[in-house]
Coordinates of C-alpha atoms in Angstrom, one line a residue:
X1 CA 0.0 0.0 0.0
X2 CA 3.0 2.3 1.0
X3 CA 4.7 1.9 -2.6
X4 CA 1.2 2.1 -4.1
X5 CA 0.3 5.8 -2.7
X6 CA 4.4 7.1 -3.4
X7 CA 3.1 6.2 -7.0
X8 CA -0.3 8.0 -7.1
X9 CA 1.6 11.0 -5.0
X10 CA 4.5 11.3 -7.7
X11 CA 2.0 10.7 -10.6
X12 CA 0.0 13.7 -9.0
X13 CA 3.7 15.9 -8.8
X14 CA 4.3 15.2 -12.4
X15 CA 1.0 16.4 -13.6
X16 CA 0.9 19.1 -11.9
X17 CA 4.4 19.8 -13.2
X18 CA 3.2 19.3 -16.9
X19 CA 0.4 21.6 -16.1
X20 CA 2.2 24.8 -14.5
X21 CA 4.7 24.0 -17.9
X22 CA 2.4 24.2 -20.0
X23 CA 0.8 27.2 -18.5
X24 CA 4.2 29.1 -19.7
X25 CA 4.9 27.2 -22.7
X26 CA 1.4 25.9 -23.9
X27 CA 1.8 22.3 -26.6
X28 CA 2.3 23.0 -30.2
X29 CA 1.5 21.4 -33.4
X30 CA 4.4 19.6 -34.7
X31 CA 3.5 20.8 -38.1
X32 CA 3.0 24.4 -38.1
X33 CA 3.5 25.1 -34.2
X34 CA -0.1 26.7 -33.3
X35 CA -1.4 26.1 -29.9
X36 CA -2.7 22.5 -28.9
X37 CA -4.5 20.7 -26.2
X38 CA -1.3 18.4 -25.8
X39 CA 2.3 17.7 -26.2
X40 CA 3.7 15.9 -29.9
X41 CA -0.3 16.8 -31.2
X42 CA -1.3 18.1 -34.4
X43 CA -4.0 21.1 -34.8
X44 CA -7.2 20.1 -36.5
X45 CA -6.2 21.9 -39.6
X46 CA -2.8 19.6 -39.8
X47 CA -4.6 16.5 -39.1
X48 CA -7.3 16.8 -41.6
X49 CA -3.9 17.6 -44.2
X50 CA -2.1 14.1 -43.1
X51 CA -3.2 11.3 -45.3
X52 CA -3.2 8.6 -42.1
X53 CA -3.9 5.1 -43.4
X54 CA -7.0 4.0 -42.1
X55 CA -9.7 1.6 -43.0
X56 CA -9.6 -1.3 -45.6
X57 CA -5.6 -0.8 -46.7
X58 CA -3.5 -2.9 -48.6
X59 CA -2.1 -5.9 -46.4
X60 CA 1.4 -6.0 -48.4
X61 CA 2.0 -2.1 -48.4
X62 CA -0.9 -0.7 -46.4
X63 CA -1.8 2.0 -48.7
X64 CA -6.2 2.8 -48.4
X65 CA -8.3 1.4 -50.2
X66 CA -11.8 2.2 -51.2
X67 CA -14.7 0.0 -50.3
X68 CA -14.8 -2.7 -47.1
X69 CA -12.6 -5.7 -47.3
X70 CA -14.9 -7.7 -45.5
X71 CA -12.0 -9.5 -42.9
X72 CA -10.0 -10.6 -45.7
X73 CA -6.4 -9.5 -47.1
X74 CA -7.0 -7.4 -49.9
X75 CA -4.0 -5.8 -52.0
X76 CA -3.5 -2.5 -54.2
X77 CA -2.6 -3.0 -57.8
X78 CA 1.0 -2.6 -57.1
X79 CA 1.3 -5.3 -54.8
X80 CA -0.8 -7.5 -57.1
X81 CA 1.5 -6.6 -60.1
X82 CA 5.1 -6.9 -57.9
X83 CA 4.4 -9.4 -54.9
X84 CA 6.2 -8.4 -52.0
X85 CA 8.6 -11.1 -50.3
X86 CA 7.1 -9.9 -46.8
X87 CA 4.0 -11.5 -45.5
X88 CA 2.2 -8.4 -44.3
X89 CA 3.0 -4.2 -44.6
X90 CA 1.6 -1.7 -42.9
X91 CA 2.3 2.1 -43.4
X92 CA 1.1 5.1 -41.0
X93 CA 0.0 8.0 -43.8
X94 CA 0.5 8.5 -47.3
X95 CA 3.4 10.6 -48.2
X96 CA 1.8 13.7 -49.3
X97 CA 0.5 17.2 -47.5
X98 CA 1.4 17.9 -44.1
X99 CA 2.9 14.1 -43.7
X100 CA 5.4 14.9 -46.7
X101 CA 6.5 17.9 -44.7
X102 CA 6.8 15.7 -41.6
X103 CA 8.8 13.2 -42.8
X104 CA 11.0 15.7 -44.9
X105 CA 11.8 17.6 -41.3
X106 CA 12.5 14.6 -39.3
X107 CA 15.2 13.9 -42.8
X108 CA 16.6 16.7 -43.7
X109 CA 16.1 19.0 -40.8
X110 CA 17.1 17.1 -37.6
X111 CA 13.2 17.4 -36.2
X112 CA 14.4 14.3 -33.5
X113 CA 11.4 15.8 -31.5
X114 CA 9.1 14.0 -34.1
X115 CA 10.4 10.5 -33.1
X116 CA 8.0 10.0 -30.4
X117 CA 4.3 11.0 -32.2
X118 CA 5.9 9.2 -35.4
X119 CA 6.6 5.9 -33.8
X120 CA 3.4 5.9 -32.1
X121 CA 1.7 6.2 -35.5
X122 CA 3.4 3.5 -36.6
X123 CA 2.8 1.2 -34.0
X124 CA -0.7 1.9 -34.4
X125 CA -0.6 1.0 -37.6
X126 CA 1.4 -2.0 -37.1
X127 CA -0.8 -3.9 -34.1
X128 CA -1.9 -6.6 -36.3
X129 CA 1.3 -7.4 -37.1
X130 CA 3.0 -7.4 -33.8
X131 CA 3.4 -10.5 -32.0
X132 CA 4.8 -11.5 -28.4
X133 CA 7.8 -12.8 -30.1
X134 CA 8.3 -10.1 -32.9
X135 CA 11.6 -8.9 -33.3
X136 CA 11.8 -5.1 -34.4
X137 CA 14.7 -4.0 -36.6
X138 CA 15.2 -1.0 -38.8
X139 CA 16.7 -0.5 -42.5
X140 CA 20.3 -0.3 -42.3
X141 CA 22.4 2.7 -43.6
X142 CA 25.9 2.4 -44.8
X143 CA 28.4 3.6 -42.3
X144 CA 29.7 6.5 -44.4
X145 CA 26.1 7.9 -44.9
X146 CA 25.8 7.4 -41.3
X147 CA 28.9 9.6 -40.4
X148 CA 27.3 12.1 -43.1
X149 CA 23.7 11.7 -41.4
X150 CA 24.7 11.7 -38.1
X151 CA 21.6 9.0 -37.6
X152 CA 19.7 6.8 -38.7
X153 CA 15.7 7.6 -38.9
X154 CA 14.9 4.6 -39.2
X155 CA 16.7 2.9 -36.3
X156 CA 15.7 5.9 -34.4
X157 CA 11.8 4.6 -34.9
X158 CA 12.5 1.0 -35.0
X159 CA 13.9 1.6 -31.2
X160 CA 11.2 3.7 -30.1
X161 CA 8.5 1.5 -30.8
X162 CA 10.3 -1.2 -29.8
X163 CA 9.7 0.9 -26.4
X164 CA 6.2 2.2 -27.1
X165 CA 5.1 -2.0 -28.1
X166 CA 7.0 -3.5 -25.0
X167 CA 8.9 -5.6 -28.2
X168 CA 12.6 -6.5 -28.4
X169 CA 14.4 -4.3 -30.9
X170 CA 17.9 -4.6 -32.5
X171 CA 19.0 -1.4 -34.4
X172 CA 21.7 -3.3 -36.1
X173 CA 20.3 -6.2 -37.1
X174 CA 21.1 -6.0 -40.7
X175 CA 24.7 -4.6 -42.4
X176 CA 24.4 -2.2 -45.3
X177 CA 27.6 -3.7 -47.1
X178 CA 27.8 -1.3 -50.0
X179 CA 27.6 2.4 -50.1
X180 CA 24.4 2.3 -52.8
X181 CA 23.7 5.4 -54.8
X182 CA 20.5 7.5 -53.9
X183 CA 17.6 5.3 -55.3
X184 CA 15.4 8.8 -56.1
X185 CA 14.5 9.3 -59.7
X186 CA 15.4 5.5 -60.5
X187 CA 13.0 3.2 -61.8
X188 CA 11.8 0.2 -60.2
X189 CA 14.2 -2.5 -62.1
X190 CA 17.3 0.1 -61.3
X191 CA 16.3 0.2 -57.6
X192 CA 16.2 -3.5 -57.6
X193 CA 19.8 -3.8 -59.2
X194 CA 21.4 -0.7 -56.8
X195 CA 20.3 -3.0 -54.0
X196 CA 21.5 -6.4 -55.0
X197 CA 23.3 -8.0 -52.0
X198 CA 23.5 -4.8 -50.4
X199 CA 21.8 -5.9 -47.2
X200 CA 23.0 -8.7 -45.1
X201 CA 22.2 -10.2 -41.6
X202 CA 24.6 -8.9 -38.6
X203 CA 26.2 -12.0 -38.0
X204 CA 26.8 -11.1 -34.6
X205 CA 23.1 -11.1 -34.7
X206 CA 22.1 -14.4 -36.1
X207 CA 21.0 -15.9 -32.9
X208 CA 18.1 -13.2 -32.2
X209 CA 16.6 -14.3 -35.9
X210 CA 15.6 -18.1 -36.2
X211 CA 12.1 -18.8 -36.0
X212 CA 11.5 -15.2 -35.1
X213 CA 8.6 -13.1 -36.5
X214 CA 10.7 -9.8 -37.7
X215 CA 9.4 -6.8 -38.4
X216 CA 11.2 -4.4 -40.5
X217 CA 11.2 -0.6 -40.0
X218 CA 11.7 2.1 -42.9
X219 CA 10.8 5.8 -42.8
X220 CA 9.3 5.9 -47.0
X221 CA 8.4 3.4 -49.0
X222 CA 8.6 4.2 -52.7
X223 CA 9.1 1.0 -54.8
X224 CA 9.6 -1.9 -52.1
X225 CA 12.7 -2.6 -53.0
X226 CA 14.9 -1.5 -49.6
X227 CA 12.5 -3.7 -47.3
X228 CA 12.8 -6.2 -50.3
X229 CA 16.3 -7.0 -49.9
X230 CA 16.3 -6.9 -46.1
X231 CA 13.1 -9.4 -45.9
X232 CA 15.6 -11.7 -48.2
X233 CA 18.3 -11.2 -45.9
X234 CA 16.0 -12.3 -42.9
X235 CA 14.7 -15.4 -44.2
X236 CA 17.9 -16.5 -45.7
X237 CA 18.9 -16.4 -41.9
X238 CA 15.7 -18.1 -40.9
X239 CA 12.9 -16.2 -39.9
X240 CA 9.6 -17.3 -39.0
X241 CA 8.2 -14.5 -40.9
X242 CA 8.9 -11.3 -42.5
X243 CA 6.8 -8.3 -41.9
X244 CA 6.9 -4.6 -42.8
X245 CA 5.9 -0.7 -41.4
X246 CA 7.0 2.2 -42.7
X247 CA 6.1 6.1 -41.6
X248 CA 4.9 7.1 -45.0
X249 CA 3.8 5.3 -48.3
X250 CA 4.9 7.3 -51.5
X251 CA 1.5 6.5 -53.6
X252 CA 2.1 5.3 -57.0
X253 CA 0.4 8.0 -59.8
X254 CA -2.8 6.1 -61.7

């Protein structure tokens, strides 16, 4: 009973440290920085701009879809015309409006602050796919665009919802082995070649993996082919089963 009330009584001290905070420095949206009711929130106007991915979505990418998939796994034309090597994807919003903007700070503008509301987002998204045993691990990223980078977004929300799931997590799970070209403005069939054995297993890693249900963490997905070659690299090392999230979903134009 003792430790029970010291709980309540330093829950009670931190909220009413958050709220005389606040009072001096009120929340702000993430996105354009007006006034909120709480901390990593968008305003109304944001959120009705981010494309989340909601309802009957793709079960490969996890792109919307129109119309009610009645319980079963439905998938968008893309998936149908490449079939993923994963079993099932998720994404958390469609990488246009406000979420473009998001995802571009948190790349090219060191917004670290968006970590937290992104990997929740994602984890959202990902609860299907999440079981007691699922191993979270992020794309790699070549040491020397690392040292250029300074980190790695997607590590950086592979380990927080490792956290935010209760999940085990292993930021370097896979190796990036070759210093691959940027794969924007390339094709689909030059993506696939940039990233030919370019992503292996951490060998000092292989005993996390076998039988394992892995889920694989990238910020954008665009073609498939980054999370392609890391699923291969997983069940070559003998995964249960490969699965995918991403923060955003670049949608393919009709």
């Amino acid at each position: 009973m003792a430790n029970s009330g010291l709980s309540v009584l330093r829950a009670r001290m931190l909220a009413g440290g958050m709220h005389a905070l606040h009072a001096v420095f009120p929340p702000r949206c993430i996105a354009c920085g007006e006034e909120v009711g709480s901390d990593f929130g968008l305003c109304l106007s944001c959120w009705e701009q981010t494309s989340f991915a909601t309802g009957t979505v793709c079960d490969a990418c996890g792109v919307p879809l129109p119309g009610d998939d009645g319980g079963e796994a439905v998938l968008c034309d893309d998936c149908l015309t490449h079939p993923r090597p994963w079993t099932r994807g998720r994404t958390a919003m469609m990488y246009s409006g406000v979420g473009r903007d998001l995802v571009l700070a948190f790349k090219h503008a060191d917004r670290l602050d968006l970590v937290r509301p992104m990997a929740g987002w994602m984890a959202q998204a990902a609860r299907a796919l999440i079981t007691p045993d699922t191993l979270i691990a992020p794309i790699p990223l070549h040491r020397l665009r690392l040292l250029k980078r300074r980190y790695n977004q997607s590590a950086l929300l592979a380990k927080a919802m490792a956290r935010i799931t209760e999940r085990e997590g292993c930021v370097d799970l896979f190796l990036r082995t070759r210093n691959t070209p940027s794969q924007k403005g390339h094709d689909r069939g030059a993506r696939l070649a940039n990233l030919s054995d370019a992503i292996t297993l951490n060998p000092a890693r292989a005993d996390l993996i076998a039988g394992r249900n892995v889920l694989i963490v990238d910020d954008v997905m665009t073609s498939g082919a980054t999370l392609g070659a890391a699923t291969q690299a997983a069940m070559h090392a003998g995964a249960g089963r490969v699965d995918v999230v991403t923060l955003a979903r670049v949608a393919k134009a009709p």
